[in-house]
mmCIF file with all atom_site columns, C-alpha atoms in Angstrom:
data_model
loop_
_atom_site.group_PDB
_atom_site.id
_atom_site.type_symbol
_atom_site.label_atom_id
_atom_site.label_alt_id
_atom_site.label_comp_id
_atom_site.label_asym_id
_atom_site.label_entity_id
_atom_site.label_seq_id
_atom_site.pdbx_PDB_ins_code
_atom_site.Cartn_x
_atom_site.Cartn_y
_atom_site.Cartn_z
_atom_site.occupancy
_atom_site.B_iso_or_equiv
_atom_site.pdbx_formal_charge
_atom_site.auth_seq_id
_atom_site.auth_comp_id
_atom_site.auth_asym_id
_atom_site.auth_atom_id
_atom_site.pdbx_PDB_model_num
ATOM 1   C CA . UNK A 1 1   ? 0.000   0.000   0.000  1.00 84.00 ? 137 UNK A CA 1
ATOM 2   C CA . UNK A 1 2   ? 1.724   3.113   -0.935 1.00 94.00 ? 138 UNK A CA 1
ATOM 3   C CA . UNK A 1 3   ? 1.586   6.220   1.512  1.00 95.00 ? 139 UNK A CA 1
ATOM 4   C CA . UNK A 1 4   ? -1.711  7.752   -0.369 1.00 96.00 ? 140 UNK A CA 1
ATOM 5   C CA . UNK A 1 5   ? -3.863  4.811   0.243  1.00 94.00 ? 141 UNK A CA 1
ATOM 6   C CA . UNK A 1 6   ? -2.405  3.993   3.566  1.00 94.00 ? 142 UNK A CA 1
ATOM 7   C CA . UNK A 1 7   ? -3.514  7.729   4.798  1.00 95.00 ? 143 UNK A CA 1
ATOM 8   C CA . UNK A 1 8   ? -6.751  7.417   2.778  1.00 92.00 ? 144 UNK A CA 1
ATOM 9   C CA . UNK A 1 9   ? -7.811  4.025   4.411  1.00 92.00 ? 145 UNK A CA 1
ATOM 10  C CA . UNK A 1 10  ? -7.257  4.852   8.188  1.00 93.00 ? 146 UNK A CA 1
ATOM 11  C CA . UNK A 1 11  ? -10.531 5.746   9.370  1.00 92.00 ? 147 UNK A CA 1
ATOM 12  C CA . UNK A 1 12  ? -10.960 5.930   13.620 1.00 94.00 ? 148 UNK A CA 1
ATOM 13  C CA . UNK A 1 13  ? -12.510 2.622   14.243 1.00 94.00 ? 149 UNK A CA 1
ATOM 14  C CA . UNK A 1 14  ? -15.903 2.960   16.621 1.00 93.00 ? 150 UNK A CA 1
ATOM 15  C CA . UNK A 1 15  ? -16.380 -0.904  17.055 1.00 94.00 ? 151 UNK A CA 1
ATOM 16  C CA . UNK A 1 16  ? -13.506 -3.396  16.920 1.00 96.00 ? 152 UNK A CA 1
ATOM 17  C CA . UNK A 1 17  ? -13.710 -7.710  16.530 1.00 96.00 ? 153 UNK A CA 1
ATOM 18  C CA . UNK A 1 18  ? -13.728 -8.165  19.791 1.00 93.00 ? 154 UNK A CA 1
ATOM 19  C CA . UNK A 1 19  ? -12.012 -11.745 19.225 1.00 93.00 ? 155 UNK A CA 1
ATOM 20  C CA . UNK A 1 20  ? -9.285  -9.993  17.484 1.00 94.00 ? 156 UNK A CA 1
ATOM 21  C CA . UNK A 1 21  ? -5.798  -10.293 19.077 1.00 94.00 ? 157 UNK A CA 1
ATOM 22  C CA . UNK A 1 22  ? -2.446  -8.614  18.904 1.00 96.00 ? 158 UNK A CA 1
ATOM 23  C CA . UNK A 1 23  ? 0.614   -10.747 19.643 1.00 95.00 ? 159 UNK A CA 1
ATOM 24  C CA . UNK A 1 24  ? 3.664   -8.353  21.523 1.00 94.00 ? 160 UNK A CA 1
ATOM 25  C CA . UNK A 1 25  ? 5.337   -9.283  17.852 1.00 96.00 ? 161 UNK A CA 1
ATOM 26  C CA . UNK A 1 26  ? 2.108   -7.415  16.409 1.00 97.00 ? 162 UNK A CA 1
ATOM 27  C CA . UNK A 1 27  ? 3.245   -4.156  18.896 1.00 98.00 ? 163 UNK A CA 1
ATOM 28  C CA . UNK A 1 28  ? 7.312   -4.539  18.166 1.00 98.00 ? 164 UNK A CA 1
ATOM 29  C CA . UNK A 1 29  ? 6.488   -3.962  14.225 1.00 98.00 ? 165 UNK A CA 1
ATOM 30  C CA . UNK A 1 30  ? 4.493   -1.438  14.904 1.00 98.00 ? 166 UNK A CA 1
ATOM 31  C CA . UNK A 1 31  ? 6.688   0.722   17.661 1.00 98.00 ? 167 UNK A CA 1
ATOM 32  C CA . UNK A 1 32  ? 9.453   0.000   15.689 1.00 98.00 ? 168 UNK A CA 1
ATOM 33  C CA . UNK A 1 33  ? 7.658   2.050   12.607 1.00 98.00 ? 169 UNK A CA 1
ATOM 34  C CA . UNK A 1 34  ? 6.364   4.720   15.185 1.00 98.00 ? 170 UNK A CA 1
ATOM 35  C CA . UNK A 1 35  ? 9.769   5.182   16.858 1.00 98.00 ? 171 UNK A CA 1
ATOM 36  C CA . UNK A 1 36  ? 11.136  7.253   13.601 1.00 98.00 ? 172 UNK A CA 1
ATOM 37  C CA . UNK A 1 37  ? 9.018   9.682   14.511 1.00 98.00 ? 173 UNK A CA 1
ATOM 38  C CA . UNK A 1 38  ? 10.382  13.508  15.026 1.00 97.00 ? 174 UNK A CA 1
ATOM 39  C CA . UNK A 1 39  ? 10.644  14.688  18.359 1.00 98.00 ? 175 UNK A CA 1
ATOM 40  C CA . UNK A 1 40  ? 11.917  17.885  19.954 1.00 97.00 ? 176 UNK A CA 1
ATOM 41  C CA . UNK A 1 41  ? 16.172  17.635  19.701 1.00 97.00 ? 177 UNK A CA 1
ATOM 42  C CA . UNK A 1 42  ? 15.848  14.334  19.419 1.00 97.00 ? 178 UNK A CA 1
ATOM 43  C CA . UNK A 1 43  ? 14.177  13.499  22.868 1.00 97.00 ? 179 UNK A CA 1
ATOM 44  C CA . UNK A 1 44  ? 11.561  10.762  22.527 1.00 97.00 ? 180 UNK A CA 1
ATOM 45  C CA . UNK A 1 45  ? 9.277   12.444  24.565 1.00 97.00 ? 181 UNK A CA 1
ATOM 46  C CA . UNK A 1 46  ? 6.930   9.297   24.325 1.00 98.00 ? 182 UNK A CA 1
ATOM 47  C CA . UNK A 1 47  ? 5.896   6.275   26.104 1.00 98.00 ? 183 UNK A CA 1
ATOM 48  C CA . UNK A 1 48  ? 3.158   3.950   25.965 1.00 98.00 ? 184 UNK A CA 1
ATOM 49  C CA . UNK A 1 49  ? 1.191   1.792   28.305 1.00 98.00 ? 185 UNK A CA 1
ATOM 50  C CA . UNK A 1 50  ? -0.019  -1.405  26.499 1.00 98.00 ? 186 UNK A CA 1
ATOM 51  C CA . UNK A 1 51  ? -3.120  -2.690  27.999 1.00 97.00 ? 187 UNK A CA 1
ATOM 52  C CA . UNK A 1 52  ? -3.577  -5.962  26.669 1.00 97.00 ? 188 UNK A CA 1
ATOM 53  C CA . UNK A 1 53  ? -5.245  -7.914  29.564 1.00 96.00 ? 189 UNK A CA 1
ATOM 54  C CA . UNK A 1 54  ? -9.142  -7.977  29.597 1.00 95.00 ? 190 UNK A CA 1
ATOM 55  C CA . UNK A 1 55  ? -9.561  -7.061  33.064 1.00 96.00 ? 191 UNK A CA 1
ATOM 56  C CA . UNK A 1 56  ? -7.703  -3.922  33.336 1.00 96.00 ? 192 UNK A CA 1
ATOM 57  C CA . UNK A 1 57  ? -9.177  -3.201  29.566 1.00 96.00 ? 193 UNK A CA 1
ATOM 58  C CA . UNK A 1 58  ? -12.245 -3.022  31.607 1.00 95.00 ? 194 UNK A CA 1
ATOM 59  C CA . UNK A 1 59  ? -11.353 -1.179  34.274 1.00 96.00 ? 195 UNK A CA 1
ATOM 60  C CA . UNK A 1 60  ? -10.219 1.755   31.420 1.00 96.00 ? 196 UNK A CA 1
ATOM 61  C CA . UNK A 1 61  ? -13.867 1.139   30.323 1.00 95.00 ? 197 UNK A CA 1
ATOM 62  C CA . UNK A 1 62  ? -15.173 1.814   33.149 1.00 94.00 ? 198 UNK A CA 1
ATOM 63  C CA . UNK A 1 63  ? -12.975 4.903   33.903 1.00 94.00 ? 199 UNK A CA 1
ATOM 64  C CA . UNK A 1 64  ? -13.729 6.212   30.250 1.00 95.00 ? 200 UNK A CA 1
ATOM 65  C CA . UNK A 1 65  ? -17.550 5.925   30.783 1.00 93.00 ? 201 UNK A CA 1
ATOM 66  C CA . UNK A 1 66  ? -18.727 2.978   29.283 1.00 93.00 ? 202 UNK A CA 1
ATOM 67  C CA . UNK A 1 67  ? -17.595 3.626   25.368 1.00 94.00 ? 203 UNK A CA 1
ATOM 68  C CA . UNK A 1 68  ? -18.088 0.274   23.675 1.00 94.00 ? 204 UNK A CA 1
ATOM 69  C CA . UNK A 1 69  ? -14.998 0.804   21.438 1.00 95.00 ? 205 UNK A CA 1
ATOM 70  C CA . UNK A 1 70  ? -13.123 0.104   24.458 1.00 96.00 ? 206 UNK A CA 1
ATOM 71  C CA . UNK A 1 71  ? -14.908 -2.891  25.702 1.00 93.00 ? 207 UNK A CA 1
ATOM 72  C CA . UNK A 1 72  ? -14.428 -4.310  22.010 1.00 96.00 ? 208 UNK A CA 1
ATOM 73  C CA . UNK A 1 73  ? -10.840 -3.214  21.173 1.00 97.00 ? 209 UNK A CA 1
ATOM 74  C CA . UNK A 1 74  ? -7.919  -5.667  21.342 1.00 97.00 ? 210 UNK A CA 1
ATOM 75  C CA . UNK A 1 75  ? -5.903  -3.590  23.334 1.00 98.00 ? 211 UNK A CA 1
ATOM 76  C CA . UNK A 1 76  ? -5.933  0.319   25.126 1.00 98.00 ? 212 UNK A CA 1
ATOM 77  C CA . UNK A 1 77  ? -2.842  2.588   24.746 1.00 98.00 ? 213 UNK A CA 1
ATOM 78  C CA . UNK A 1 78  ? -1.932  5.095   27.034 1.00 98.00 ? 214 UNK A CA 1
ATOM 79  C CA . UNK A 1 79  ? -0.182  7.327   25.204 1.00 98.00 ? 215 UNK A CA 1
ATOM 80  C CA . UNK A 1 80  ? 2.169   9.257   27.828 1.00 98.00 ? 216 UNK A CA 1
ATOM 81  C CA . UNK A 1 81  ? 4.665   12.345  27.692 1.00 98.00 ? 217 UNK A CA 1
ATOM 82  C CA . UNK A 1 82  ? 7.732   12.054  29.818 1.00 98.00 ? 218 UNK A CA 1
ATOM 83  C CA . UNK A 1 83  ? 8.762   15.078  31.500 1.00 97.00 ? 219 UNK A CA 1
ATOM 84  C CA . UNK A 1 84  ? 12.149  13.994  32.151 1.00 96.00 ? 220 UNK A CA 1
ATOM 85  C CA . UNK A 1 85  ? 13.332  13.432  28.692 1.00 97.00 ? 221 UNK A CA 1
ATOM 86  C CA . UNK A 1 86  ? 15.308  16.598  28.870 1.00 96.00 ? 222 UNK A CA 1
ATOM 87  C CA . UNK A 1 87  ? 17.078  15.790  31.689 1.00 95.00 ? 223 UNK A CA 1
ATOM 88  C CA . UNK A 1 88  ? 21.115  15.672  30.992 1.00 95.00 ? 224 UNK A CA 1
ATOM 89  C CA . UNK A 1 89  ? 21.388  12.165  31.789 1.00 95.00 ? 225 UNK A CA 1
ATOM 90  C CA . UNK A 1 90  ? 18.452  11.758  29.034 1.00 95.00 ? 226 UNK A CA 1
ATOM 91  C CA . UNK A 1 91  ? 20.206  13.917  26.414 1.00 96.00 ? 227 UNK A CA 1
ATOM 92  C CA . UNK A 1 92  ? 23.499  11.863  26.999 1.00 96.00 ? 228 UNK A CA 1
ATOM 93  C CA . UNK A 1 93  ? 21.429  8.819   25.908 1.00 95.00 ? 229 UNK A CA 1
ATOM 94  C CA . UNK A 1 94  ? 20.784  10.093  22.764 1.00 95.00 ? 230 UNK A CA 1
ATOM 95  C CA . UNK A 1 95  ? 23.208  11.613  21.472 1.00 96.00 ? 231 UNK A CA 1
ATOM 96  C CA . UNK A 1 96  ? 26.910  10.311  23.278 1.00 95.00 ? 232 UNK A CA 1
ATOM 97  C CA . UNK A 1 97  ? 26.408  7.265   21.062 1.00 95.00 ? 233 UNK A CA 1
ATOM 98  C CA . UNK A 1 98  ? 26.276  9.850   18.369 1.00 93.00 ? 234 UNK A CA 1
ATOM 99  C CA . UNK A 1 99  ? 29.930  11.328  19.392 1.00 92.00 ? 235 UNK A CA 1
ATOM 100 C CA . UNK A 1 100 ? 31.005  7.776   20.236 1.00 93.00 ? 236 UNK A CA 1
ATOM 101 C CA . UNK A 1 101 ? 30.530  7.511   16.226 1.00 94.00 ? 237 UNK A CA 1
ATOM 102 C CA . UNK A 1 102 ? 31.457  10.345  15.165 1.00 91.00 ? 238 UNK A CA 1
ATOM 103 C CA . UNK A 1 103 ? 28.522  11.299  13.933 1.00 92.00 ? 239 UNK A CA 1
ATOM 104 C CA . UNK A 1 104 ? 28.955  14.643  15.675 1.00 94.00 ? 240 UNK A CA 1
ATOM 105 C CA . UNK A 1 105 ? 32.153  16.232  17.150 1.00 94.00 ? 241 UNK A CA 1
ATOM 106 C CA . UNK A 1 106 ? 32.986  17.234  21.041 1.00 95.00 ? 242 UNK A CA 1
ATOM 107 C CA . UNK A 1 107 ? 32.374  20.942  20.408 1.00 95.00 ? 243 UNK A CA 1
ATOM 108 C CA . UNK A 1 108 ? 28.779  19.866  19.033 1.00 95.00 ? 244 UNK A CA 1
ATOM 109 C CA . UNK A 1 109 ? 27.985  17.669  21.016 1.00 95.00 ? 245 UNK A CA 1
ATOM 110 C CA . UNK A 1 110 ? 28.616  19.915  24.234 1.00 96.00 ? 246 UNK A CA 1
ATOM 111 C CA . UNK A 1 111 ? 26.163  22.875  22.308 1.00 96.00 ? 247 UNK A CA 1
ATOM 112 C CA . UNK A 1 112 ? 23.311  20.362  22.048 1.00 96.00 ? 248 UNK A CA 1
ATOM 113 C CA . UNK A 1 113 ? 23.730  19.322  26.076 1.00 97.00 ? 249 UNK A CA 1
ATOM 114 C CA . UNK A 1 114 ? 23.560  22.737  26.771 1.00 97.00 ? 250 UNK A CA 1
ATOM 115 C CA . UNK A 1 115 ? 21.051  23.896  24.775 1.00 97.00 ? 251 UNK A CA 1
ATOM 116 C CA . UNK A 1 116 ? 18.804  20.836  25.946 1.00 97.00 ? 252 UNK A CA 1
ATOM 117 C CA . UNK A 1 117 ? 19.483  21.822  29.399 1.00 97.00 ? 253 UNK A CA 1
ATOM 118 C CA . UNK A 1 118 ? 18.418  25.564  28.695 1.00 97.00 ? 254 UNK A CA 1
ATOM 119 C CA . UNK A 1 119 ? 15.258  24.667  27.356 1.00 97.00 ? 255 UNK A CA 1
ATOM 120 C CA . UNK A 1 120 ? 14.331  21.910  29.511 1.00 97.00 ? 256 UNK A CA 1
ATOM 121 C CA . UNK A 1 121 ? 15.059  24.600  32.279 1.00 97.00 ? 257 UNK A CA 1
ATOM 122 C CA . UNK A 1 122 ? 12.958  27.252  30.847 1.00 97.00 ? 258 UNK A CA 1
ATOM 123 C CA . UNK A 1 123 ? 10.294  24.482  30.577 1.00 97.00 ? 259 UNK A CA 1
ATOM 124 C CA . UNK A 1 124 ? 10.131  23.331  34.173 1.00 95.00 ? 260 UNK A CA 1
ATOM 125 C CA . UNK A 1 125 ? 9.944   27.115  34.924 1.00 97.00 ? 261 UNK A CA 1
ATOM 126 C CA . UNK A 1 126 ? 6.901   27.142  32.691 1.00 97.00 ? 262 UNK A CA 1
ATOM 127 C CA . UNK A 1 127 ? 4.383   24.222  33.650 1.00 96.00 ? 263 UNK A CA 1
ATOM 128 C CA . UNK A 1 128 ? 1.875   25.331  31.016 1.00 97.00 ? 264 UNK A CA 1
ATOM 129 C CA . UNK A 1 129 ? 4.492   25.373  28.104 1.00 97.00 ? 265 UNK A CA 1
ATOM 130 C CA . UNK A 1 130 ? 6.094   22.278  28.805 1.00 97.00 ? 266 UNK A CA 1
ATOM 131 C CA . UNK A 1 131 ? 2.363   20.661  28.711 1.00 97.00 ? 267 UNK A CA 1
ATOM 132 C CA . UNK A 1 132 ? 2.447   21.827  25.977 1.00 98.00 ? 268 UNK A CA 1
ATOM 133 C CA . UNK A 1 133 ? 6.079   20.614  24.423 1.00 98.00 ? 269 UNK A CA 1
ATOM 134 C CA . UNK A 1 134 ? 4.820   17.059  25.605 1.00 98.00 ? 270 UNK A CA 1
ATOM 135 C CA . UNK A 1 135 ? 1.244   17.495  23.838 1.00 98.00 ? 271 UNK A CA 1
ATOM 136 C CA . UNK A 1 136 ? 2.671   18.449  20.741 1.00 98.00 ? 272 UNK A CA 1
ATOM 137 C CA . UNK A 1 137 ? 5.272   15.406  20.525 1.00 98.00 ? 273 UNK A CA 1
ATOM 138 C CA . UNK A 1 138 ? 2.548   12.880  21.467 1.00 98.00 ? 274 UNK A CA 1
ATOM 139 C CA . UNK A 1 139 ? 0.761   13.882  18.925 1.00 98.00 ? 275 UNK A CA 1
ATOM 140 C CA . UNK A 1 140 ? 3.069   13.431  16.523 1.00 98.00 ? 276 UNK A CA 1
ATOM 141 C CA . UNK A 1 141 ? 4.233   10.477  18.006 1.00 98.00 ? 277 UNK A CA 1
ATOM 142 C CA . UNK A 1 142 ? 0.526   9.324   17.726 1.00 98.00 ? 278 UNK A CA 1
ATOM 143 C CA . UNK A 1 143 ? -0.080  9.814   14.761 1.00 98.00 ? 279 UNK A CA 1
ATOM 144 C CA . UNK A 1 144 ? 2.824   7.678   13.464 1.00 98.00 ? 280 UNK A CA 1
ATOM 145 C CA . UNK A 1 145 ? 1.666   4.603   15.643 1.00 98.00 ? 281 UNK A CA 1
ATOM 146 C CA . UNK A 1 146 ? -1.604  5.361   14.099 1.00 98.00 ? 282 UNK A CA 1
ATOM 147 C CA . UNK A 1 147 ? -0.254  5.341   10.288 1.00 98.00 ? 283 UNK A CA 1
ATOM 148 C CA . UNK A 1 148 ? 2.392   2.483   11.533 1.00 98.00 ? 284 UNK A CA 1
ATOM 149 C CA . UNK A 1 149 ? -0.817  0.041   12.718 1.00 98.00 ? 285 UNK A CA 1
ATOM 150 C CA . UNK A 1 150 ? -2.891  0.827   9.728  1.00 97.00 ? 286 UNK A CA 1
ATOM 151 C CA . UNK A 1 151 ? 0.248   -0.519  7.609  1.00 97.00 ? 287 UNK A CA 1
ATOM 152 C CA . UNK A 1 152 ? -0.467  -3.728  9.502  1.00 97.00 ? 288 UNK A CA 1
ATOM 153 C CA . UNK A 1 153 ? -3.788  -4.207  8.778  1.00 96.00 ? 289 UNK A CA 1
ATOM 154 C CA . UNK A 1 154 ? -4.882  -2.765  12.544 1.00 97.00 ? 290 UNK A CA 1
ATOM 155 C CA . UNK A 1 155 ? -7.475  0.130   12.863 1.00 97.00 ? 291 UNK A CA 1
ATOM 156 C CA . UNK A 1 156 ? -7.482  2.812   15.294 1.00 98.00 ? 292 UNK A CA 1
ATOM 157 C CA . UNK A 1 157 ? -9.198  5.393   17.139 1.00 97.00 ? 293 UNK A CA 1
ATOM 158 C CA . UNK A 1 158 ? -7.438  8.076   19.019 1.00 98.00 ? 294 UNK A CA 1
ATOM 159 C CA . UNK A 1 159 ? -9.810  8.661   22.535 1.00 97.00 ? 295 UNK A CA 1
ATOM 160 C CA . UNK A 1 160 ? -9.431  11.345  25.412 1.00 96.00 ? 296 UNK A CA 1
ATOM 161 C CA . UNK A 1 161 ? -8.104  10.586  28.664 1.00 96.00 ? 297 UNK A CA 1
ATOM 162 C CA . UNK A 1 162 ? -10.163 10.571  31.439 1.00 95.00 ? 298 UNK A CA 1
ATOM 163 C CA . UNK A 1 163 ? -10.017 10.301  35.381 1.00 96.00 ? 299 UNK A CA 1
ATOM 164 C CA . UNK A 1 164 ? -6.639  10.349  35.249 1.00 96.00 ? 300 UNK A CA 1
ATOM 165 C CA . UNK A 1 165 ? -5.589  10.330  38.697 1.00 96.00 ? 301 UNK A CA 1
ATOM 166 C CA . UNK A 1 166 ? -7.811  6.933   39.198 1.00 96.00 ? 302 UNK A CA 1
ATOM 167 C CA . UNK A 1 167 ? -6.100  6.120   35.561 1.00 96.00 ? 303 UNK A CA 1
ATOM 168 C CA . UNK A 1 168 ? -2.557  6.643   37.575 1.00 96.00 ? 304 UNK A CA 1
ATOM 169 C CA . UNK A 1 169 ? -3.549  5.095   40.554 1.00 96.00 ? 305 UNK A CA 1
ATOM 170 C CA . UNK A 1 170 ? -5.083  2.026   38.784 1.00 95.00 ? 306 UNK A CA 1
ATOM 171 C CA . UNK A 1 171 ? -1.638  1.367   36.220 1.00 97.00 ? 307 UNK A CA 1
ATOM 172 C CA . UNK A 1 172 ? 1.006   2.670   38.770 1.00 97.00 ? 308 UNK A CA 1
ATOM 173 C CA . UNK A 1 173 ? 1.789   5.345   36.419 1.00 98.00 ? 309 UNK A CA 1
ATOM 174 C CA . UNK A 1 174 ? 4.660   7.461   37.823 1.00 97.00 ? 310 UNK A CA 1
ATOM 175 C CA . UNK A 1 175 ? 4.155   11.312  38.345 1.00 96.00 ? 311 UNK A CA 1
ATOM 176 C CA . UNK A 1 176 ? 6.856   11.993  35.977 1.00 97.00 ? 312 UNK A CA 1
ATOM 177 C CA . UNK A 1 177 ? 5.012   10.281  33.234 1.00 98.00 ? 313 UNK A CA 1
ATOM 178 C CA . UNK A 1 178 ? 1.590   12.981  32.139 1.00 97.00 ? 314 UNK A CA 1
ATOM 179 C CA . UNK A 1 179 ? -1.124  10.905  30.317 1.00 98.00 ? 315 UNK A CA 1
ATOM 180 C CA . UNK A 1 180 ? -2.068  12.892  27.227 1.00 98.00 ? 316 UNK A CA 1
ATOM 181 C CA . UNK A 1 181 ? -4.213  10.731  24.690 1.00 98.00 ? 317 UNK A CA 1
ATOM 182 C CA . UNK A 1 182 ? -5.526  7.002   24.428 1.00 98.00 ? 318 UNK A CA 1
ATOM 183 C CA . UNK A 1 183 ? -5.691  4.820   21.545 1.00 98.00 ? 319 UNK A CA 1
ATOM 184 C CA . UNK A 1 184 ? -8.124  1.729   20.662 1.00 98.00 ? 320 UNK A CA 1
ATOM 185 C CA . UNK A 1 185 ? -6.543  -0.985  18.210 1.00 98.00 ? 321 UNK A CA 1
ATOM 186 C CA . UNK A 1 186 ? -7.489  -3.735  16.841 1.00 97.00 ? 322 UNK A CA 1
ATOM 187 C CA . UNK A 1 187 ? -9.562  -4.914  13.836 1.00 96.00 ? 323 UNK A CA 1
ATOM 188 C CA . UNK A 1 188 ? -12.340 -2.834  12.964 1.00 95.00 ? 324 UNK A CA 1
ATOM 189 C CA . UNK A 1 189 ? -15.826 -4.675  12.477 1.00 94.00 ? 325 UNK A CA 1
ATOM 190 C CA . UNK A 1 190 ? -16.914 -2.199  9.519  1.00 87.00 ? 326 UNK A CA 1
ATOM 191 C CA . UNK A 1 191 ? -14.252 -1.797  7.176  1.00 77.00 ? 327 UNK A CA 1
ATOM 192 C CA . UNK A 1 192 ? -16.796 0.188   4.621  1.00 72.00 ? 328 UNK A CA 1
ATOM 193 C CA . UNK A 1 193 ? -17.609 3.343   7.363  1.00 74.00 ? 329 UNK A CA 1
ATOM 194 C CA . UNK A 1 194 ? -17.774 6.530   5.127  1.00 80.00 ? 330 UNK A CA 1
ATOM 195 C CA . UNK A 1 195 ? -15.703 9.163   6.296  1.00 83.00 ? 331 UNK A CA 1
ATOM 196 C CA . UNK A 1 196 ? -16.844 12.106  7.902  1.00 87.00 ? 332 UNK A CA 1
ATOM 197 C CA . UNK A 1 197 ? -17.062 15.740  5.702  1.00 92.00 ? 333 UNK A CA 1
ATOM 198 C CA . UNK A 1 198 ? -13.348 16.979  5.469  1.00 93.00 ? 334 UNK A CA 1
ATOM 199 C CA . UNK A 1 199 ? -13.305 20.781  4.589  1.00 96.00 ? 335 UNK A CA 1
ATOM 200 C CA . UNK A 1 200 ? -11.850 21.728  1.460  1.00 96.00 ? 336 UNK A CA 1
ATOM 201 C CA . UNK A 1 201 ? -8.009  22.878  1.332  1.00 96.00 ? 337 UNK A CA 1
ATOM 202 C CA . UNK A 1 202 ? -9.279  26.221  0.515  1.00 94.00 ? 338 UNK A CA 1
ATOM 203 C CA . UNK A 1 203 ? -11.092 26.636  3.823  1.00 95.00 ? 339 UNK A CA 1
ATOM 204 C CA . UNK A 1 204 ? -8.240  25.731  6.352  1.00 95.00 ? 340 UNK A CA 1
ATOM 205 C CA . UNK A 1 205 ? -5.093  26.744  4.693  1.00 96.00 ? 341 UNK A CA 1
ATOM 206 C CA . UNK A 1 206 ? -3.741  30.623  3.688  1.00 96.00 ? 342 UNK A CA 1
ATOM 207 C CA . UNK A 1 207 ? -0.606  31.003  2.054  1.00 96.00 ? 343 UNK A CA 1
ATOM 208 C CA . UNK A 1 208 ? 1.806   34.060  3.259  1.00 97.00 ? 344 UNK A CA 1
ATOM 209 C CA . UNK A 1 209 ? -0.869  36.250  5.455  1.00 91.00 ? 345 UNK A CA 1
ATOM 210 C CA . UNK A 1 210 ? -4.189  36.018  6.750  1.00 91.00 ? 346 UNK A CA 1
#
């Protein structure tokens, strides 16, 4: 399927076979296409909770008022910013094996530390803007695992968070970790569902002013 028809045949799923599985082979192939996605210097801002097992798949259901895509789904995602991805230590991940190669120089690689540390400062000095730094790569992110499943023959539907501190209590999700979307996958039951009215390109894009 080339990237056209790939875009033009992910639809959000609202009812999944609920005897559909994913295997954790099914999840590696698909992370592994989601984890090229961009991200802020590099960072990775992004982790996932898998929720595979039926019983805590209900206990999201409840939590998320009742919505049958949940109930039906093969699995809930949790898709999660991490606030301490620019943290030095974090930076040094990424990018010493980059100077260990070669691939950048000392002098570089000392700028980018120091410019991650100077905006992650500025960020923990601003709650409100790194919400938003971490909104803005999950959603990236998201949309790759989205586009990476439908590849796969899996169907999506991106979902609000809700309850979260009964969500964090429930999965043991660490303070450090902000919940910021959920996704259903599986195997949709209607594979024909018309899309929804999309606005013409006329109507949401300007070019040089508005």
């Amino acid at each position: 399927m080339n990237f056209e028809d790939l875009v033009k045949s992910r639809h959000s799923a609202v009812n999944f076979i609920k005897e559909e599985k994913l295997t954790e082979d099914d999840f590696k192939k698909i992370f592994d296409l989601t984890k090229l996605a961009p991200s802020v210097y590099n960072l990775q801002l992004t982790n996932y909770l898998v929720i595979t097992d039926e019983e805590k798949k209900e206990r999201i259901f409840e939590l998320s008022y009742q919505q049958y895509k949940i109930h039906t789904a093969s699995a809930v995602i949790i898709v999660l910013g991490n606030k301490n991805s620019f943290e030095v230590s974090e930076a040094e991940k990424i990018y010493g094996p980059m100077k260990m190669l070669k691939m950048m120089d000392e002098s570089a690689y000392e700028m980018t530390i120091n410019n991650i540390k100077e905006y992650g400062d500025s960020l923990k000095a601003n709650p409100p803007e790194l919400e938003l730094e971490l909104v803005r790569n999950a959603g990236i992110h998201a949309t790759m695992l989205m586009l990476s499943a439908k590849h796969y023959g899996f169907d999506t539907c991106p979902m609000h968070v809700h309850n979260v501190d009964q969500l964090r209590k429930e999965f043991n999700i660490p303070d450090y970790l902000q919940p910021i979307m959920m996704i259903t996958i599986g195997k949709s039951v209607d594979k024909e569902r018309p899309r929804g009215y999309r606005k013409t390109v006329g109507e949401f894009v300007q070019f040089n002013r508005y």
